[in-house]
Amino acid sequence: MSHSKYRFAFIGAILSLLVPSLRAEAKRPALKNTQWICINKVLVLDAGTMTETYTLDFISAKECIYTYKWSLPSHPATFIGPDGKVGTIPGSSSESTFRGTWRLRGKTLTLKMEDGTTQTYVYEDGRLVDPVPSTSQLIFEQVKSDQVNVKK
């Protein structure tokens, strides 16, 4: 074999090793008709643990619904009443829902909500991750298809 044939065979061997790994790296999630969830537990001093639930419903190839819920259990009051007893603050909760559109480019997911806000997440290791690291970084995991209750 001449040098060019060896070179061609070498390049072919390298490409045959690289192409499958590039395909695996390039895998993107199919988001249409899926649901993703992130649950955070936040310690609220003198009140207990607040639960925050973020849900992303991808209802079509372009539209999404972003839901934020929080709940705080009932907890002892931080004061003593006139009768000398500590009262109880009742539990509370709230839910907000936002509609918008989504776009996935490479591994970057961009949500544009109807209120004008934009959010960005990165697809990493089968999860949608908030690219801004913080103590309350949002990390969404896909809900299994038999448990999905996608809103419309």
N, C-alpha and C. Protein backbone atom coordinates (compact mmCIF):
# COMPACT_ATOMS: atom_id res chain seq x y z
N MET A 1 0.83 -1.19 0.00
CA MET A 1 0.00 0.00 0.00
C MET A 1 0.87 1.24 0.00
N SER A 2 0.37 2.24 -0.69
CA SER A 2 1.10 3.50 -0.69
C SER A 2 0.74 4.31 0.55
N HIS A 3 1.50 5.39 0.76
CA HIS A 3 1.23 6.24 1.93
C HIS A 3 -0.18 6.81 1.91
N SER A 4 -0.69 7.18 0.76
CA SER A 4 -2.03 7.77 0.69
C SER A 4 -3.09 6.74 1.07
N LYS A 5 -2.88 5.46 0.73
CA LYS A 5 -3.84 4.42 1.10
C LYS A 5 -3.80 4.20 2.61
N TYR A 6 -2.61 4.21 3.22
CA TYR A 6 -2.51 4.08 4.67
C TYR A 6 -3.18 5.27 5.36
N ARG A 7 -2.92 6.44 4.82
CA ARG A 7 -3.50 7.65 5.39
C ARG A 7 -5.03 7.57 5.32
N PHE A 8 -5.56 7.15 4.17
CA PHE A 8 -7.00 7.03 3.99
C PHE A 8 -7.58 6.01 4.96
N ALA A 9 -6.92 4.88 5.13
CA ALA A 9 -7.37 3.83 6.05
C ALA A 9 -7.33 4.34 7.50
N PHE A 10 -6.27 5.08 7.85
CA PHE A 10 -6.14 5.63 9.19
C PHE A 10 -7.26 6.64 9.47
N ILE A 11 -7.51 7.53 8.53
CA ILE A 11 -8.58 8.53 8.70
C ILE A 11 -9.92 7.83 8.80
N GLY A 12 -10.14 6.82 7.99
CA GLY A 12 -11.39 6.06 8.05
C GLY A 12 -11.58 5.39 9.40
N ALA A 13 -10.51 4.83 9.95
CA ALA A 13 -10.59 4.18 11.26
C ALA A 13 -10.91 5.20 12.35
N ILE A 14 -10.28 6.35 12.30
CA ILE A 14 -10.54 7.41 13.29
C ILE A 14 -12.00 7.87 13.20
N LEU A 15 -12.48 8.11 11.98
CA LEU A 15 -13.86 8.55 11.81
C LEU A 15 -14.85 7.50 12.29
N SER A 16 -14.56 6.24 12.05
CA SER A 16 -15.49 5.19 12.50
C SER A 16 -15.55 5.12 14.03
N LEU A 17 -14.51 5.57 14.70
CA LEU A 17 -14.55 5.63 16.15
C LEU A 17 -15.24 6.89 16.66
N LEU A 18 -15.09 8.00 15.96
CA LEU A 18 -15.64 9.27 16.41
C LEU A 18 -17.12 9.45 16.11
N VAL A 19 -17.58 9.01 14.96
CA VAL A 19 -18.97 9.27 14.54
C VAL A 19 -19.99 8.72 15.54
N PRO A 20 -19.88 7.46 16.01
CA PRO A 20 -20.88 7.00 16.99
C PRO A 20 -20.89 7.83 18.27
N SER A 21 -19.73 8.27 18.73
CA SER A 21 -19.71 9.08 19.96
C SER A 21 -20.29 10.46 19.71
N LEU A 22 -20.10 11.01 18.52
CA LEU A 22 -20.70 12.30 18.19
C LEU A 22 -22.21 12.19 18.13
N ARG A 23 -22.72 11.10 17.57
CA ARG A 23 -24.16 10.90 17.51
C ARG A 23 -24.75 10.79 18.91
N ALA A 24 -24.09 10.08 19.79
CA ALA A 24 -24.58 9.94 21.16
C ALA A 24 -24.55 11.28 21.88
N GLU A 25 -23.51 12.06 21.65
CA GLU A 25 -23.39 13.38 22.27
C GLU A 25 -24.44 14.34 21.74
N ALA A 26 -24.83 14.18 20.48
CA ALA A 26 -25.75 15.10 19.84
C ALA A 26 -27.21 14.79 20.15
N LYS A 27 -27.50 13.71 20.89
CA LYS A 27 -28.89 13.37 21.19
C LYS A 27 -29.56 14.51 21.93
N ARG A 28 -30.75 14.83 21.47
CA ARG A 28 -31.53 15.88 22.10
C ARG A 28 -32.84 15.26 22.56
N PRO A 29 -33.43 15.83 23.57
CA PRO A 29 -34.70 15.27 24.03
C PRO A 29 -35.83 15.61 23.05
N ALA A 30 -36.78 14.73 22.93
CA ALA A 30 -38.01 15.02 22.20
C ALA A 30 -38.94 15.63 23.25
N LEU A 31 -39.17 16.92 23.19
CA LEU A 31 -39.91 17.61 24.24
C LEU A 31 -41.42 17.65 24.02
N LYS A 32 -41.86 17.62 22.78
CA LYS A 32 -43.29 17.72 22.47
C LYS A 32 -44.08 16.67 23.27
N ASN A 33 -45.16 17.12 23.91
CA ASN A 33 -46.05 16.26 24.71
C ASN A 33 -45.33 15.57 25.88
N THR A 34 -44.36 16.26 26.47
CA THR A 34 -43.70 15.73 27.66
C THR A 34 -43.87 16.69 28.82
N GLN A 35 -43.61 16.19 29.99
CA GLN A 35 -43.71 17.01 31.21
C GLN A 35 -42.42 16.84 31.99
N TRP A 36 -41.91 17.94 32.52
CA TRP A 36 -40.68 17.96 33.31
C TRP A 36 -40.98 18.64 34.63
N ILE A 37 -40.34 18.16 35.70
CA ILE A 37 -40.66 18.69 37.03
C ILE A 37 -39.38 18.92 37.84
N CYS A 38 -39.44 19.94 38.67
CA CYS A 38 -38.35 20.27 39.60
C CYS A 38 -39.00 20.56 40.95
N ILE A 39 -38.53 19.86 41.99
CA ILE A 39 -39.07 20.08 43.33
C ILE A 39 -37.93 20.52 44.23
N ASN A 40 -38.11 21.69 44.85
CA ASN A 40 -37.12 22.24 45.78
C ASN A 40 -37.73 22.29 47.17
N LYS A 41 -36.93 21.98 48.16
CA LYS A 41 -37.32 22.12 49.56
C LYS A 41 -36.48 23.27 50.12
N VAL A 42 -37.15 24.25 50.68
CA VAL A 42 -36.47 25.44 51.18
C VAL A 42 -36.80 25.61 52.66
N LEU A 43 -35.77 25.71 53.49
CA LEU A 43 -35.98 25.92 54.92
C LEU A 43 -36.32 27.39 55.15
N VAL A 44 -37.48 27.62 55.75
CA VAL A 44 -37.91 28.96 56.10
C VAL A 44 -37.83 29.07 57.62
N LEU A 45 -36.94 29.92 58.09
CA LEU A 45 -36.74 30.03 59.53
C LEU A 45 -38.04 30.32 60.25
N ASP A 46 -38.24 29.68 61.37
CA ASP A 46 -39.42 29.82 62.22
C ASP A 46 -40.70 29.32 61.57
N ALA A 47 -40.62 28.73 60.37
CA ALA A 47 -41.84 28.29 59.71
C ALA A 47 -41.77 26.84 59.23
N GLY A 48 -40.62 26.32 59.02
CA GLY A 48 -40.52 24.95 58.54
C GLY A 48 -40.02 24.89 57.11
N THR A 49 -40.38 23.84 56.42
CA THR A 49 -39.89 23.61 55.06
C THR A 49 -40.95 23.96 54.04
N MET A 50 -40.62 24.89 53.18
CA MET A 50 -41.50 25.27 52.08
C MET A 50 -41.15 24.38 50.88
N THR A 51 -42.16 23.88 50.21
CA THR A 51 -41.96 23.07 49.02
C THR A 51 -42.30 23.90 47.80
N GLU A 52 -41.34 23.98 46.87
CA GLU A 52 -41.56 24.67 45.60
C GLU A 52 -41.59 23.61 44.50
N THR A 53 -42.60 23.67 43.65
CA THR A 53 -42.71 22.72 42.55
C THR A 53 -42.82 23.51 41.25
N TYR A 54 -41.87 23.26 40.36
CA TYR A 54 -41.86 23.89 39.04
C TYR A 54 -42.19 22.80 38.03
N THR A 55 -43.12 23.07 37.14
CA THR A 55 -43.51 22.09 36.13
C THR A 55 -43.45 22.73 34.75
N LEU A 56 -42.85 22.03 33.82
CA LEU A 56 -42.81 22.45 32.42
C LEU A 56 -43.60 21.44 31.60
N ASP A 57 -44.67 21.89 30.97
CA ASP A 57 -45.47 21.04 30.08
C ASP A 57 -45.25 21.52 28.66
N PHE A 58 -44.71 20.67 27.81
CA PHE A 58 -44.50 21.00 26.41
C PHE A 58 -45.70 20.47 25.65
N ILE A 59 -46.68 21.35 25.39
CA ILE A 59 -47.98 20.91 24.87
C ILE A 59 -48.03 20.77 23.35
N SER A 60 -47.05 21.29 22.66
CA SER A 60 -46.96 21.13 21.21
C SER A 60 -45.51 21.32 20.79
N ALA A 61 -45.29 21.38 19.50
CA ALA A 61 -43.93 21.56 18.99
C ALA A 61 -43.39 22.96 19.26
N LYS A 62 -44.25 23.87 19.72
CA LYS A 62 -43.79 25.24 19.99
C LYS A 62 -44.30 25.81 21.31
N GLU A 63 -45.41 25.31 21.83
CA GLU A 63 -46.03 25.92 23.00
C GLU A 63 -45.72 25.15 24.29
N CYS A 64 -45.65 25.91 25.38
CA CYS A 64 -45.40 25.30 26.68
C CYS A 64 -46.20 26.01 27.76
N ILE A 65 -46.33 25.34 28.88
CA ILE A 65 -46.95 25.92 30.07
C ILE A 65 -45.97 25.72 31.22
N TYR A 66 -45.66 26.80 31.91
CA TYR A 66 -44.72 26.80 33.03
C TYR A 66 -45.54 27.08 34.29
N THR A 67 -45.50 26.16 35.25
CA THR A 67 -46.28 26.31 36.47
C THR A 67 -45.35 26.34 37.67
N TYR A 68 -45.60 27.30 38.57
CA TYR A 68 -44.84 27.41 39.81
C TYR A 68 -45.82 27.31 40.97
N LYS A 69 -45.60 26.36 41.87
CA LYS A 69 -46.43 26.21 43.06
C LYS A 69 -45.52 26.23 44.28
N TRP A 70 -46.00 26.80 45.36
CA TRP A 70 -45.28 26.70 46.61
C TRP A 70 -46.29 26.40 47.72
N SER A 71 -45.83 25.72 48.73
CA SER A 71 -46.69 25.46 49.89
C SER A 71 -45.84 25.47 51.15
N LEU A 72 -46.43 25.99 52.19
CA LEU A 72 -45.77 26.08 53.49
C LEU A 72 -46.73 25.48 54.51
N PRO A 73 -46.30 24.50 55.29
CA PRO A 73 -47.21 23.87 56.25
C PRO A 73 -47.54 24.82 57.41
N SER A 74 -48.58 24.47 58.14
CA SER A 74 -48.88 25.26 59.34
C SER A 74 -47.70 25.13 60.30
N HIS A 75 -47.52 26.16 61.10
CA HIS A 75 -46.36 26.18 62.00
C HIS A 75 -46.67 27.05 63.21
N PRO A 76 -45.93 26.83 64.30
CA PRO A 76 -46.16 27.63 65.50
C PRO A 76 -45.88 29.12 65.24
N ALA A 77 -46.67 29.94 65.85
CA ALA A 77 -46.46 31.39 65.75
C ALA A 77 -45.15 31.76 66.44
N THR A 78 -44.62 32.91 66.10
CA THR A 78 -43.35 33.35 66.69
C THR A 78 -43.58 34.27 67.89
N PHE A 79 -44.81 34.26 68.40
CA PHE A 79 -45.11 35.11 69.55
C PHE A 79 -46.04 34.35 70.50
N ILE A 80 -46.11 34.83 71.72
CA ILE A 80 -47.00 34.24 72.72
C ILE A 80 -48.20 35.15 72.85
N GLY A 81 -49.39 34.56 72.77
CA GLY A 81 -50.63 35.33 72.85
C GLY A 81 -50.90 35.82 74.26
N PRO A 82 -51.90 36.69 74.42
CA PRO A 82 -52.24 37.24 75.74
C PRO A 82 -52.61 36.17 76.76
N ASP A 83 -53.07 35.01 76.25
CA ASP A 83 -53.44 33.92 77.16
C ASP A 83 -52.23 33.07 77.55
N GLY A 84 -51.03 33.45 77.06
CA GLY A 84 -49.81 32.73 77.40
C GLY A 84 -49.54 31.52 76.51
N LYS A 85 -50.35 31.34 75.48
CA LYS A 85 -50.18 30.19 74.59
C LYS A 85 -49.56 30.64 73.26
N VAL A 86 -48.86 29.70 72.65
CA VAL A 86 -48.32 29.93 71.32
C VAL A 86 -49.35 29.45 70.31
N GLY A 87 -49.78 30.34 69.45
CA GLY A 87 -50.77 29.98 68.44
C GLY A 87 -50.15 29.26 67.26
N THR A 88 -50.97 28.98 66.29
CA THR A 88 -50.51 28.30 65.08
C THR A 88 -50.84 29.15 63.87
N ILE A 89 -49.85 29.33 63.02
CA ILE A 89 -50.06 30.01 61.75
C ILE A 89 -50.53 28.96 60.76
N PRO A 90 -51.67 29.16 60.10
CA PRO A 90 -52.16 28.14 59.18
C PRO A 90 -51.23 28.00 57.97
N GLY A 91 -51.25 26.81 57.37
CA GLY A 91 -50.47 26.57 56.17
C GLY A 91 -50.96 27.47 55.03
N SER A 92 -50.10 27.67 54.05
CA SER A 92 -50.48 28.51 52.92
C SER A 92 -49.84 27.96 51.65
N SER A 93 -50.41 28.37 50.52
CA SER A 93 -49.86 27.93 49.24
C SER A 93 -50.31 28.89 48.15
N SER A 94 -49.65 28.78 47.02
CA SER A 94 -50.00 29.61 45.87
C SER A 94 -49.55 28.90 44.60
N GLU A 95 -50.20 29.23 43.50
CA GLU A 95 -49.83 28.65 42.21
C GLU A 95 -49.94 29.72 41.13
N SER A 96 -48.94 29.75 40.25
CA SER A 96 -48.93 30.68 39.12
C SER A 96 -48.65 29.86 37.86
N THR A 97 -49.36 30.18 36.79
CA THR A 97 -49.18 29.48 35.52
C THR A 97 -48.90 30.50 34.43
N PHE A 98 -47.92 30.18 33.60
CA PHE A 98 -47.52 31.07 32.50
C PHE A 98 -47.49 30.26 31.20
N ARG A 99 -48.06 30.82 30.16
CA ARG A 99 -48.01 30.19 28.84
C ARG A 99 -46.90 30.84 28.04
N GLY A 100 -46.33 30.08 27.11
CA GLY A 100 -45.27 30.64 26.29
C GLY A 100 -44.90 29.72 25.15
N THR A 101 -43.79 30.04 24.52
CA THR A 101 -43.27 29.22 23.44
C THR A 101 -41.88 28.74 23.83
N TRP A 102 -41.44 27.67 23.19
CA TRP A 102 -40.13 27.12 23.48
C TRP A 102 -39.38 26.82 22.20
N ARG A 103 -38.06 26.79 22.35
CA ARG A 103 -37.18 26.51 21.22
C ARG A 103 -35.94 25.80 21.75
N LEU A 104 -35.58 24.71 21.11
CA LEU A 104 -34.40 23.95 21.50
C LEU A 104 -33.38 24.05 20.38
N ARG A 105 -32.25 24.65 20.68
CA ARG A 105 -31.13 24.77 19.73
C ARG A 105 -29.94 24.08 20.35
N GLY A 106 -29.50 22.99 19.72
CA GLY A 106 -28.42 22.22 20.30
C GLY A 106 -28.89 21.68 21.64
N LYS A 107 -28.24 22.06 22.70
CA LYS A 107 -28.62 21.62 24.04
C LYS A 107 -29.23 22.75 24.86
N THR A 108 -29.50 23.89 24.21
CA THR A 108 -30.03 25.05 24.93
C THR A 108 -31.52 25.22 24.67
N LEU A 109 -32.30 25.20 25.73
CA LEU A 109 -33.74 25.39 25.67
C LEU A 109 -34.06 26.82 26.08
N THR A 110 -34.81 27.51 25.24
CA THR A 110 -35.21 28.89 25.56
C THR A 110 -36.73 28.95 25.63
N LEU A 111 -37.23 29.47 26.75
CA LEU A 111 -38.66 29.67 26.94
C LEU A 111 -38.94 31.16 26.84
N LYS A 112 -39.91 31.53 26.01
CA LYS A 112 -40.35 32.93 25.92
C LYS A 112 -41.80 32.96 26.38
N MET A 113 -42.02 33.56 27.53
CA MET A 113 -43.34 33.57 28.13
C MET A 113 -44.16 34.75 27.62
N GLU A 114 -45.50 34.62 27.71
CA GLU A 114 -46.39 35.67 27.22
C GLU A 114 -46.19 37.00 27.95
N ASP A 115 -45.69 36.96 29.19
CA ASP A 115 -45.47 38.20 29.94
C ASP A 115 -44.16 38.89 29.55
N GLY A 116 -43.45 38.32 28.55
CA GLY A 116 -42.23 38.96 28.05
C GLY A 116 -40.94 38.43 28.66
N THR A 117 -41.04 37.61 29.68
CA THR A 117 -39.83 37.07 30.29
C THR A 117 -39.27 35.91 29.46
N THR A 118 -37.96 35.71 29.59
CA THR A 118 -37.28 34.62 28.89
C THR A 118 -36.49 33.82 29.92
N GLN A 119 -36.55 32.50 29.78
CA GLN A 119 -35.78 31.62 30.66
C GLN A 119 -34.98 30.66 29.78
N THR A 120 -33.82 30.30 30.26
CA THR A 120 -32.94 29.41 29.51
C THR A 120 -32.53 28.23 30.38
N TYR A 121 -32.53 27.05 29.79
CA TYR A 121 -32.07 25.84 30.45
C TYR A 121 -31.15 25.08 29.50
N VAL A 122 -30.30 24.24 30.05
CA VAL A 122 -29.37 23.44 29.25
C VAL A 122 -29.71 21.97 29.46
N TYR A 123 -29.76 21.21 28.37
CA TYR A 123 -30.02 19.78 28.47
C TYR A 123 -28.71 19.06 28.76
N GLU A 124 -28.62 18.48 29.97
CA GLU A 124 -27.41 17.77 30.41
C GLU A 124 -27.80 16.47 31.10
N ASP A 125 -27.22 15.38 30.69
CA ASP A 125 -27.41 14.09 31.35
C ASP A 125 -28.89 13.74 31.54
N GLY A 126 -29.71 14.02 30.54
CA GLY A 126 -31.12 13.67 30.61
C GLY A 126 -31.96 14.60 31.46
N ARG A 127 -31.41 15.75 31.83
CA ARG A 127 -32.13 16.71 32.67
C ARG A 127 -32.06 18.10 32.04
N LEU A 128 -32.98 18.98 32.41
CA LEU A 128 -32.94 20.39 32.01
C LEU A 128 -32.41 21.15 33.22
N VAL A 129 -31.29 21.83 33.03
CA VAL A 129 -30.58 22.45 34.15
C VAL A 129 -30.51 23.96 33.95
N ASP A 130 -30.82 24.68 35.01
CA ASP A 130 -30.65 26.13 35.04
C ASP A 130 -29.16 26.41 34.88
N PRO A 131 -28.76 27.19 33.86
CA PRO A 131 -27.33 27.40 33.64
C PRO A 131 -26.65 28.31 34.66
N VAL A 132 -27.44 28.95 35.53
CA VAL A 132 -26.86 29.84 36.53
C VAL A 132 -26.78 29.09 37.86
N PRO A 133 -25.57 28.65 38.23
CA PRO A 133 -25.46 27.90 39.48
C PRO A 133 -25.79 28.78 40.68
N SER A 134 -26.61 28.25 41.56
CA SER A 134 -26.95 28.97 42.79
C SER A 134 -27.41 27.95 43.82
N THR A 135 -27.74 28.42 45.00
CA THR A 135 -28.20 27.49 46.03
C THR A 135 -29.57 26.92 45.70
N SER A 136 -30.33 27.60 44.87
CA SER A 136 -31.65 27.10 44.48
C SER A 136 -31.71 26.85 42.97
N GLN A 137 -30.64 26.29 42.42
CA GLN A 137 -30.57 26.01 40.99
C GLN A 137 -31.68 25.02 40.61
N LEU A 138 -32.40 25.34 39.54
CA LEU A 138 -33.49 24.49 39.10
C LEU A 138 -32.96 23.37 38.20
N ILE A 139 -33.32 22.14 38.53
CA ILE A 139 -32.95 20.98 37.72
C ILE A 139 -34.22 20.17 37.48
N PHE A 140 -34.67 20.15 36.23
CA PHE A 140 -35.89 19.45 35.86
C PHE A 140 -35.58 18.04 35.39
N GLU A 141 -36.43 17.11 35.79
CA GLU A 141 -36.34 15.74 35.31
C GLU A 141 -37.64 15.40 34.61
N GLN A 142 -37.54 14.60 33.56
CA GLN A 142 -38.72 14.26 32.79
C GLN A 142 -39.60 13.29 33.57
N VAL A 143 -40.91 13.56 33.55
CA VAL A 143 -41.88 12.68 34.17
C VAL A 143 -42.09 11.51 33.22
N LYS A 144 -42.12 10.31 33.74
CA LYS A 144 -42.31 9.12 32.89
C LYS A 144 -43.64 9.24 32.14
N SER A 145 -43.65 8.73 30.92
CA SER A 145 -44.80 8.91 30.03
C SER A 145 -46.09 8.36 30.63
N ASP A 146 -46.04 7.32 31.45
CA ASP A 146 -47.28 6.78 32.03
C ASP A 146 -47.79 7.62 33.20
N GLN A 147 -47.00 8.62 33.64
CA GLN A 147 -47.40 9.49 34.74
C GLN A 147 -47.67 10.92 34.28
N VAL A 148 -47.52 11.19 32.98
CA VAL A 148 -47.65 12.55 32.46
C VAL A 148 -49.11 12.97 32.43
N ASN A 149 -49.33 14.17 32.92
CA ASN A 149 -50.64 14.79 32.87
C ASN A 149 -50.46 16.17 32.24
N VAL A 150 -50.16 16.18 30.93
CA VAL A 150 -49.84 17.42 30.24
C VAL A 150 -51.07 18.30 30.14
N LYS A 151 -50.92 19.55 30.57
CA LYS A 151 -52.01 20.53 30.50
C LYS A 151 -52.17 21.02 29.09
N LYS A 152 -53.35 21.41 28.75
CA LYS A 152 -53.61 21.98 27.40
C LYS A 152 -54.20 23.36 27.53
